[in-house]
PDB file of C-alpha atoms in Angstrom:
ATOM      1  CA  UNK A   1      36.914  -4.148  39.873  1.00 68.00           C
ATOM      2  CA  UNK A   2      36.643  -7.158  37.526  1.00 77.00           C
ATOM      3  CA  UNK A   3      33.036  -7.662  38.644  1.00 74.00           C
ATOM      4  CA  UNK A   4      32.227  -4.047  37.792  1.00 77.00           C
ATOM      5  CA  UNK A   5      33.773  -4.428  34.342  1.00 83.00           C
ATOM      6  CA  UNK A   6      31.809  -7.648  33.817  1.00 70.00           C
ATOM      7  CA  UNK A   7      28.497  -6.022  34.758  1.00 77.00           C
ATOM      8  CA  UNK A   8      29.256  -3.003  32.566  1.00 81.00           C
ATOM      9  CA  UNK A   9      29.975  -5.372  29.669  1.00 79.00           C
ATOM     10  CA  UNK A  10      26.459  -6.731  30.146  1.00 76.00           C
ATOM     11  CA  UNK A  11      25.116  -3.222  29.631  1.00 82.00           C
ATOM     12  CA  UNK A  12      24.136  -2.498  33.219  1.00 73.00           C
ATOM     13  CA  UNK A  13      24.160   1.204  34.145  1.00 84.00           C
ATOM     14  CA  UNK A  14      26.591   2.428  36.772  1.00 81.00           C
ATOM     15  CA  UNK A  15      23.780   3.457  39.122  1.00 82.00           C
ATOM     16  CA  UNK A  16      22.416  -0.098  39.149  1.00 78.00           C
ATOM     17  CA  UNK A  17      25.881  -1.554  39.730  1.00 76.00           C
ATOM     18  CA  UNK A  18      26.501   0.891  42.599  1.00 77.00           C
ATOM     19  CA  UNK A  19      23.216  -0.122  44.192  1.00 75.00           C
ATOM     20  CA  UNK A  20      24.254  -3.765  43.985  1.00 68.00           C
ATOM     21  CA  UNK A  21      27.639  -3.168  45.628  1.00 75.00           C
ATOM     22  CA  UNK A  22      26.000  -1.145  48.398  1.00 73.00           C
ATOM     23  CA  UNK A  23      24.555  -4.431  49.657  1.00 70.00           C
ATOM     24  CA  UNK A  24      25.644  -7.456  47.630  1.00 76.00           C
ATOM     25  CA  UNK A  25      23.078 -10.231  47.769  1.00 79.00           C
ATOM     26  CA  UNK A  26      22.294 -13.116  45.423  1.00 82.00           C
ATOM     27  CA  UNK A  27      18.620 -12.270  44.954  1.00 79.00           C
ATOM     28  CA  UNK A  28      19.552  -8.687  44.061  1.00 78.00           C
ATOM     29  CA  UNK A  29      21.993  -9.878  41.397  1.00 79.00           C
ATOM     30  CA  UNK A  30      19.393 -12.280  39.990  1.00 84.00           C
ATOM     31  CA  UNK A  31      16.766  -9.553  39.852  1.00 82.00           C
ATOM     32  CA  UNK A  32      19.204  -7.116  38.249  1.00 79.00           C
ATOM     33  CA  UNK A  33      20.250  -9.559  35.534  1.00 84.00           C
ATOM     34  CA  UNK A  34      16.652 -10.619  34.843  1.00 86.00           C
ATOM     35  CA  UNK A  35      15.637  -7.004  34.300  1.00 85.00           C
ATOM     36  CA  UNK A  36      18.597  -6.464  31.999  1.00 83.00           C
ATOM     37  CA  UNK A  37      17.734  -9.617  30.074  1.00 89.00           C
ATOM     38  CA  UNK A  38      14.194  -8.337  29.453  1.00 91.00           C
ATOM     39  CA  UNK A  39      15.509  -4.997  28.226  1.00 88.00           C
ATOM     40  CA  UNK A  40      17.970  -6.672  25.849  1.00 88.00           C
ATOM     41  CA  UNK A  41      15.218  -8.895  24.441  1.00 91.00           C
ATOM     42  CA  UNK A  42      13.037  -5.828  23.816  1.00 89.00           C
ATOM     43  CA  UNK A  43      15.927  -4.115  22.021  1.00 87.00           C
ATOM     44  CA  UNK A  44      16.487  -7.208  19.893  1.00 90.00           C
ATOM     45  CA  UNK A  45      12.822  -7.259  18.855  1.00 84.00           C
ATOM     46  CA  UNK A  46      13.048  -3.594  17.886  1.00 80.00           C
ATOM     47  CA  UNK A  47      16.245  -4.108  15.889  1.00 85.00           C
ATOM     48  CA  UNK A  48      14.748  -7.156  14.143  1.00 82.00           C
ATOM     49  CA  UNK A  49      11.719  -5.098  13.134  1.00 75.00           C
ATOM     50  CA  UNK A  50      13.954  -2.310  11.805  1.00 77.00           C
ATOM     51  CA  UNK A  51      16.001  -4.864   9.873  1.00 83.00           C
ATOM     52  CA  UNK A  52      12.833  -6.275   8.293  1.00 79.00           C
ATOM     53  CA  UNK A  53      11.741  -2.796   7.225  1.00 76.00           C
ATOM     54  CA  UNK A  54      15.137  -2.041   5.704  1.00 81.00           C
ATOM     55  CA  UNK A  55      15.148  -5.360   3.822  1.00 83.00           C
ATOM     56  CA  UNK A  56      11.643  -4.719   2.515  1.00 77.00           C
ATOM     57  CA  UNK A  57      12.491  -1.213   1.368  1.00 77.00           C
ATOM     58  CA  UNK A  58      15.677  -2.333  -0.380  1.00 84.00           C
ATOM     59  CA  UNK A  59      13.746  -5.104  -2.119  1.00 81.00           C
ATOM     60  CA  UNK A  60      11.086  -2.617  -3.211  1.00 77.00           C
ATOM     61  CA  UNK A  61      13.678  -0.246  -4.662  1.00 81.00           C
ATOM     62  CA  UNK A  62      15.350  -3.154  -6.462  1.00 84.00           C
ATOM     63  CA  UNK A  63      11.985  -4.190  -7.893  1.00 80.00           C
ATOM     64  CA  UNK A  64      11.348  -0.639  -9.062  1.00 76.00           C
ATOM     65  CA  UNK A  65      14.717  -0.497 -10.790  1.00 81.00           C
ATOM     66  CA  UNK A  66      14.600  -3.888 -12.488  1.00 83.00           C
ATOM     67  CA  UNK A  67      10.886  -4.342 -13.234  1.00 84.00           C
ATOM     68  CA  UNK A  68       9.366  -5.251 -16.586  1.00 89.00           C
ATOM     69  CA  UNK A  69       8.114  -1.765 -17.327  1.00 94.00           C
ATOM     70  CA  UNK A  70       4.929  -1.136 -19.285  1.00 94.00           C
ATOM     71  CA  UNK A  71       4.071  -4.849 -19.273  1.00 96.00           C
ATOM     72  CA  UNK A  72       0.889  -6.287 -17.773  1.00 97.00           C
ATOM     73  CA  UNK A  73       1.612  -9.386 -15.707  1.00 96.00           C
ATOM     74  CA  UNK A  74      -0.537 -11.728 -13.643  1.00 96.00           C
ATOM     75  CA  UNK A  75       0.892 -12.075 -10.139  1.00 95.00           C
ATOM     76  CA  UNK A  76      -0.335 -14.051  -7.142  1.00 96.00           C
ATOM     77  CA  UNK A  77      -0.216 -12.079  -3.901  1.00 95.00           C
ATOM     78  CA  UNK A  78      -0.825 -13.103  -0.273  1.00 93.00           C
ATOM     79  CA  UNK A  79      -3.382 -11.495   2.019  1.00 92.00           C
ATOM     80  CA  UNK A  80      -2.087  -8.102   3.166  1.00 91.00           C
ATOM     81  CA  UNK A  81      -3.037  -6.126   6.263  1.00 89.00           C
ATOM     82  CA  UNK A  82      -3.963  -2.480   5.782  1.00 89.00           C
ATOM     83  CA  UNK A  83      -5.940   0.476   7.091  1.00 88.00           C
ATOM     84  CA  UNK A  84      -7.849   2.751   4.739  1.00 88.00           C
ATOM     85  CA  UNK A  85      -9.269   6.250   4.582  1.00 87.00           C
ATOM     86  CA  UNK A  86     -12.163   6.320   2.155  1.00 90.00           C
ATOM     87  CA  UNK A  87     -12.694   9.833   0.848  1.00 91.00           C
ATOM     88  CA  UNK A  88     -12.439  11.237  -2.676  1.00 91.00           C
ATOM     89  CA  UNK A  89      -8.872  11.976  -3.670  1.00 90.00           C
ATOM     90  CA  UNK A  90      -7.210  13.476  -6.747  1.00 89.00           C
ATOM     91  CA  UNK A  91      -3.464  13.293  -7.527  1.00 85.00           C
ATOM     92  CA  UNK A  92      -3.267  17.091  -7.257  1.00 83.00           C
ATOM     93  CA  UNK A  93      -4.412  16.983  -3.595  1.00 85.00           C
ATOM     94  CA  UNK A  94      -1.924  17.263  -0.714  1.00 84.00           C
ATOM     95  CA  UNK A  95      -1.203  13.632   0.185  1.00 80.00           C
ATOM     96  CA  UNK A  96       0.458  14.596   3.480  1.00 81.00           C
ATOM     97  CA  UNK A  97      -2.786  16.058   4.824  1.00 84.00           C
ATOM     98  CA  UNK A  98      -4.669  12.904   3.856  1.00 83.00           C
ATOM     99  CA  UNK A  99      -2.022  10.683   5.489  1.00 81.00           C
ATOM    100  CA  UNK A 100      -2.288  12.732   8.697  1.00 82.00           C
ATOM    101  CA  UNK A 101      -6.063  12.209   8.673  1.00 84.00           C
ATOM    102  CA  UNK A 102      -5.585   8.482   8.064  1.00 80.00           C
ATOM    103  CA  UNK A 103      -3.270   8.221  11.073  1.00 78.00           C
ATOM    104  CA  UNK A 104      -5.674  10.152  13.287  1.00 79.00           C
ATOM    105  CA  UNK A 105      -8.692   8.034  12.330  1.00 78.00           C
ATOM    106  CA  UNK A 106      -7.048   4.615  12.428  1.00 72.00           C
ATOM    107  CA  UNK A 107      -4.509   4.992  15.223  1.00 71.00           C
ATOM    108  CA  UNK A 108      -1.630   4.118  12.911  1.00 68.00           C
ATOM    109  CA  UNK A 109       1.744   5.225  14.248  1.00 63.00           C
ATOM    110  CA  UNK A 110       4.049   7.725  12.587  1.00 61.00           C
ATOM    111  CA  UNK A 111       6.144   4.842  11.276  1.00 58.00           C
ATOM    112  CA  UNK A 112       4.794   5.274   7.742  1.00 54.00           C
ATOM    113  CA  UNK A 113       7.602   4.399   5.383  1.00 51.00           C
ATOM    114  CA  UNK A 114       7.981   5.330   1.750  1.00 49.00           C
ATOM    115  CA  UNK A 115       6.238   2.935  -0.586  1.00 53.00           C
ATOM    116  CA  UNK A 116       3.590   1.811   1.897  1.00 81.00           C
ATOM    117  CA  UNK A 117       0.907   4.396   1.165  1.00 87.00           C
ATOM    118  CA  UNK A 118      -1.259   3.516  -1.837  1.00 92.00           C
ATOM    119  CA  UNK A 119      -4.180   5.063  -3.675  1.00 95.00           C
ATOM    120  CA  UNK A 120      -7.391   3.075  -4.111  1.00 96.00           C
ATOM    121  CA  UNK A 121      -9.375   3.195  -7.362  1.00 97.00           C
ATOM    122  CA  UNK A 122     -12.637   1.305  -7.009  1.00 95.00           C
ATOM    123  CA  UNK A 123     -14.105  -1.078  -9.552  1.00 95.00           C
ATOM    124  CA  UNK A 124     -16.932   1.240 -10.580  1.00 94.00           C
ATOM    125  CA  UNK A 125     -14.532   4.089 -11.391  1.00 95.00           C
ATOM    126  CA  UNK A 126     -12.282   1.741 -13.361  1.00 95.00           C
ATOM    127  CA  UNK A 127     -15.136   0.363 -15.449  1.00 92.00           C
ATOM    128  CA  UNK A 128     -16.458   3.894 -16.052  1.00 93.00           C
ATOM    129  CA  UNK A 129     -13.045   5.076 -17.200  1.00 94.00           C
ATOM    130  CA  UNK A 130     -12.624   7.590 -14.345  1.00 95.00           C
ATOM    131  CA  UNK A 131      -8.989   6.819 -13.712  1.00 95.00           C
ATOM    132  CA  UNK A 132      -8.187   9.876 -11.597  1.00 91.00           C
ATOM    133  CA  UNK A 133     -11.129   9.689  -9.191  1.00 93.00           C
ATOM    134  CA  UNK A 134      -9.650   7.737  -6.339  1.00 95.00           C
ATOM    135  CA  UNK A 135     -11.892   6.383  -3.587  1.00 95.00           C
ATOM    136  CA  UNK A 136      -9.258   6.978  -0.906  1.00 93.00           C
ATOM    137  CA  UNK A 137      -5.849   5.912   0.316  1.00 91.00           C
ATOM    138  CA  UNK A 138      -4.605   2.955   2.311  1.00 90.00           C
ATOM    139  CA  UNK A 139      -1.562   2.082   4.364  1.00 88.00           C
ATOM    140  CA  UNK A 140      -0.104  -1.381   3.761  1.00 88.00           C
ATOM    141  CA  UNK A 141       1.638  -3.071   6.659  1.00 83.00           C
ATOM    142  CA  UNK A 142       4.814  -5.109   6.609  1.00 75.00           C
ATOM    143  CA  UNK A 143       6.441  -7.587   9.020  1.00 65.00           C
ATOM    144  CA  UNK A 144       7.576  -5.709  12.117  1.00 65.00           C
ATOM    145  CA  UNK A 145       4.963  -2.958  11.848  1.00 71.00           C
ATOM    146  CA  UNK A 146       2.650  -2.053  14.703  1.00 72.00           C
ATOM    147  CA  UNK A 147      -0.763  -2.875  13.233  1.00 74.00           C
ATOM    148  CA  UNK A 148      -3.803  -1.011  14.641  1.00 73.00           C
ATOM    149  CA  UNK A 149      -6.632  -3.169  16.002  1.00 75.00           C
ATOM    150  CA  UNK A 150      -9.146  -1.985  13.366  1.00 77.00           C
ATOM    151  CA  UNK A 151      -7.265  -3.333  10.386  1.00 82.00           C
ATOM    152  CA  UNK A 152      -8.604  -4.537   7.057  1.00 88.00           C
ATOM    153  CA  UNK A 153      -7.107  -6.941   4.546  1.00 90.00           C
ATOM    154  CA  UNK A 154      -6.462  -6.984   0.844  1.00 92.00           C
ATOM    155  CA  UNK A 155      -7.579 -10.359  -0.435  1.00 93.00           C
ATOM    156  CA  UNK A 156      -5.066 -12.957  -1.518  1.00 95.00           C
ATOM    157  CA  UNK A 157      -5.255 -14.061  -5.117  1.00 96.00           C
ATOM    158  CA  UNK A 158      -4.525 -13.051  -8.671  1.00 97.00           C
ATOM    159  CA  UNK A 159      -3.725  -9.480  -9.617  1.00 97.00           C
ATOM    160  CA  UNK A 160      -3.005  -7.842 -12.951  1.00 97.00           C
ATOM    161  CA  UNK A 161       0.119  -5.815 -12.253  1.00 97.00           C
ATOM    162  CA  UNK A 162       1.635  -3.022 -14.270  1.00 96.00           C
ATOM    163  CA  UNK A 163       4.749  -1.029 -13.337  1.00 95.00           C
ATOM    164  CA  UNK A 164       5.653   2.120 -15.217  1.00 95.00           C
ATOM    165  CA  UNK A 165       7.980   5.103 -15.198  1.00 93.00           C
ATOM    166  CA  UNK A 166       5.895   8.025 -13.991  1.00 92.00           C
ATOM    167  CA  UNK A 167       3.741   9.333 -11.174  1.00 92.00           C
ATOM    168  CA  UNK A 168       0.059   9.030 -10.250  1.00 92.00           C
ATOM    169  CA  UNK A 169      -0.608  11.782 -12.802  1.00 92.00           C
ATOM    170  CA  UNK A 170       0.545   9.395 -15.541  1.00 94.00           C
ATOM    171  CA  UNK A 171      -1.645   6.509 -14.367  1.00 96.00           C
ATOM    172  CA  UNK A 172      -4.778   7.017 -16.555  1.00 96.00           C
ATOM    173  CA  UNK A 173      -3.115   5.858 -19.778  1.00 96.00           C
ATOM    174  CA  UNK A 174      -1.677   2.884 -17.896  1.00 97.00           C
ATOM    175  CA  UNK A 175      -5.139   1.870 -16.660  1.00 97.00           C
ATOM    176  CA  UNK A 176      -6.446   1.990 -20.231  1.00 97.00           C
ATOM    177  CA  UNK A 177      -3.695  -0.351 -21.391  1.00 97.00           C
ATOM    178  CA  UNK A 178      -4.161  -2.543 -18.312  1.00 97.00           C
ATOM    179  CA  UNK A 179      -7.851  -3.002 -19.071  1.00 96.00           C
ATOM    180  CA  UNK A 180      -7.122  -3.722 -22.734  1.00 96.00           C
ATOM    181  CA  UNK A 181      -4.624  -6.400 -21.716  1.00 97.00           C
ATOM    182  CA  UNK A 182      -7.098  -7.889 -19.240  1.00 96.00           C
ATOM    183  CA  UNK A 183      -9.730  -8.196 -21.964  1.00 95.00           C
ATOM    184  CA  UNK A 184      -7.178  -9.803 -24.287  1.00 96.00           C
ATOM    185  CA  UNK A 185      -6.347 -12.419 -21.632  1.00 96.00           C
ATOM    186  CA  UNK A 186      -9.945 -13.012 -20.590  1.00 96.00           C
ATOM    187  CA  UNK A 187      -9.398 -11.566 -17.120  1.00 96.00           C
ATOM    188  CA  UNK A 188     -12.241  -9.793 -15.324  1.00 96.00           C
ATOM    189  CA  UNK A 189     -11.875  -6.918 -12.867  1.00 96.00           C
ATOM    190  CA  UNK A 190     -12.710  -8.251  -9.397  1.00 96.00           C
ATOM    191  CA  UNK A 191     -12.226  -5.333  -7.032  1.00 95.00           C
ATOM    192  CA  UNK A 192     -10.392  -2.159  -6.106  1.00 96.00           C
ATOM    193  CA  UNK A 193      -7.053  -1.339  -7.705  1.00 97.00           C
ATOM    194  CA  UNK A 194      -4.113  -0.496  -5.441  1.00 97.00           C
ATOM    195  CA  UNK A 195      -1.741   2.091  -6.895  1.00 96.00           C
ATOM    196  CA  UNK A 196       1.620   2.567  -5.169  1.00 93.00           C
ATOM    197  CA  UNK A 197       4.452   5.000  -5.832  1.00 89.00           C
ATOM    198  CA  UNK A 198       7.538   2.786  -5.550  1.00 87.00           C
ATOM    199  CA  UNK A 199       9.879   5.703  -6.234  1.00 85.00           C
ATOM    200  CA  UNK A 200       8.628   9.274  -5.941  1.00 78.00           C
ATOM    201  CA  UNK A 201       9.576  12.725  -4.635  1.00 73.00           C
ATOM    202  CA  UNK A 202      10.154  11.258  -1.182  1.00 71.00           C
ATOM    203  CA  UNK A 203      13.161   9.353  -2.547  1.00 73.00           C
ATOM    204  CA  UNK A 204      14.458  11.432  -5.442  1.00 74.00           C
ATOM    205  CA  UNK A 205      14.235  14.971  -6.821  1.00 78.00           C
ATOM    206  CA  UNK A 206      14.411  13.557 -10.343  1.00 82.00           C
ATOM    207  CA  UNK A 207      10.844  13.180 -11.608  1.00 79.00           C
ATOM    208  CA  UNK A 208      12.134  11.052 -14.492  1.00 82.00           C
ATOM    209  CA  UNK A 209      13.149   8.407 -11.956  1.00 85.00           C
ATOM    210  CA  UNK A 210       9.609   8.044 -10.575  1.00 89.00           C
ATOM    211  CA  UNK A 211       8.146   4.531 -10.687  1.00 92.00           C
ATOM    212  CA  UNK A 212       4.533   3.614  -9.967  1.00 94.00           C
ATOM    213  CA  UNK A 213       2.844   0.223  -9.606  1.00 95.00           C
ATOM    214  CA  UNK A 214      -0.782  -0.731 -10.223  1.00 97.00           C
ATOM    215  CA  UNK A 215      -2.227  -3.969  -8.848  1.00 97.00           C
ATOM    216  CA  UNK A 216      -5.750  -4.832  -9.997  1.00 97.00           C
ATOM    217  CA  UNK A 217      -7.553  -7.871  -8.555  1.00 97.00           C
ATOM    218  CA  UNK A 218      -8.793 -10.144 -11.316  1.00 97.00           C
ATOM    219  CA  UNK A 219     -10.569 -13.434 -11.924  1.00 93.00           C
ATOM    220  CA  UNK A 220     -10.471 -15.597 -15.000  1.00 81.00           C
TER     221      UNK A 220
END
């Protein structure tokens, strides 16, 4: 009985234990424990990935709550993996339909968490002042995510960042101020802006609590 309790404590199912006691042999015990070890290791990897996602999301919410709002800052960001769907998009469009199309075309899993989907505003649109004519959307990956084989990367380097209270509908005036600040600092637009809703309707029903972040690649 003590052996049964010991094996149960290791997480072995009763059917496996019964099979072992039907004909107790050393190689069978070794095989049984090896299989259980592999399953435990897989569970640990899954739990570690979930923990990383939770930590990232909590950090993102904290950033959204304590950010320097309506201030343009220069930040240095690492290379980031992503997949993108390049098709015209307006803030009034149904983002869920576009996300579904992105998943279908890129093979991304359903594990799309809040705060990871971003809008892309290309350099030409920014310089022309068309701040609501997005070139598409992208999905940014985090540690622990299953990354599709056909991934792209956002370049590492300097970004002009601006965080504000509001949604994508409020972004045009923020882009105008962002560009004015870039000119004042002698920064030049160097690529596509990434616009992320840090807090939106997926987190809260209170529109006044919405927080959006713009990151624009720059060079001095």
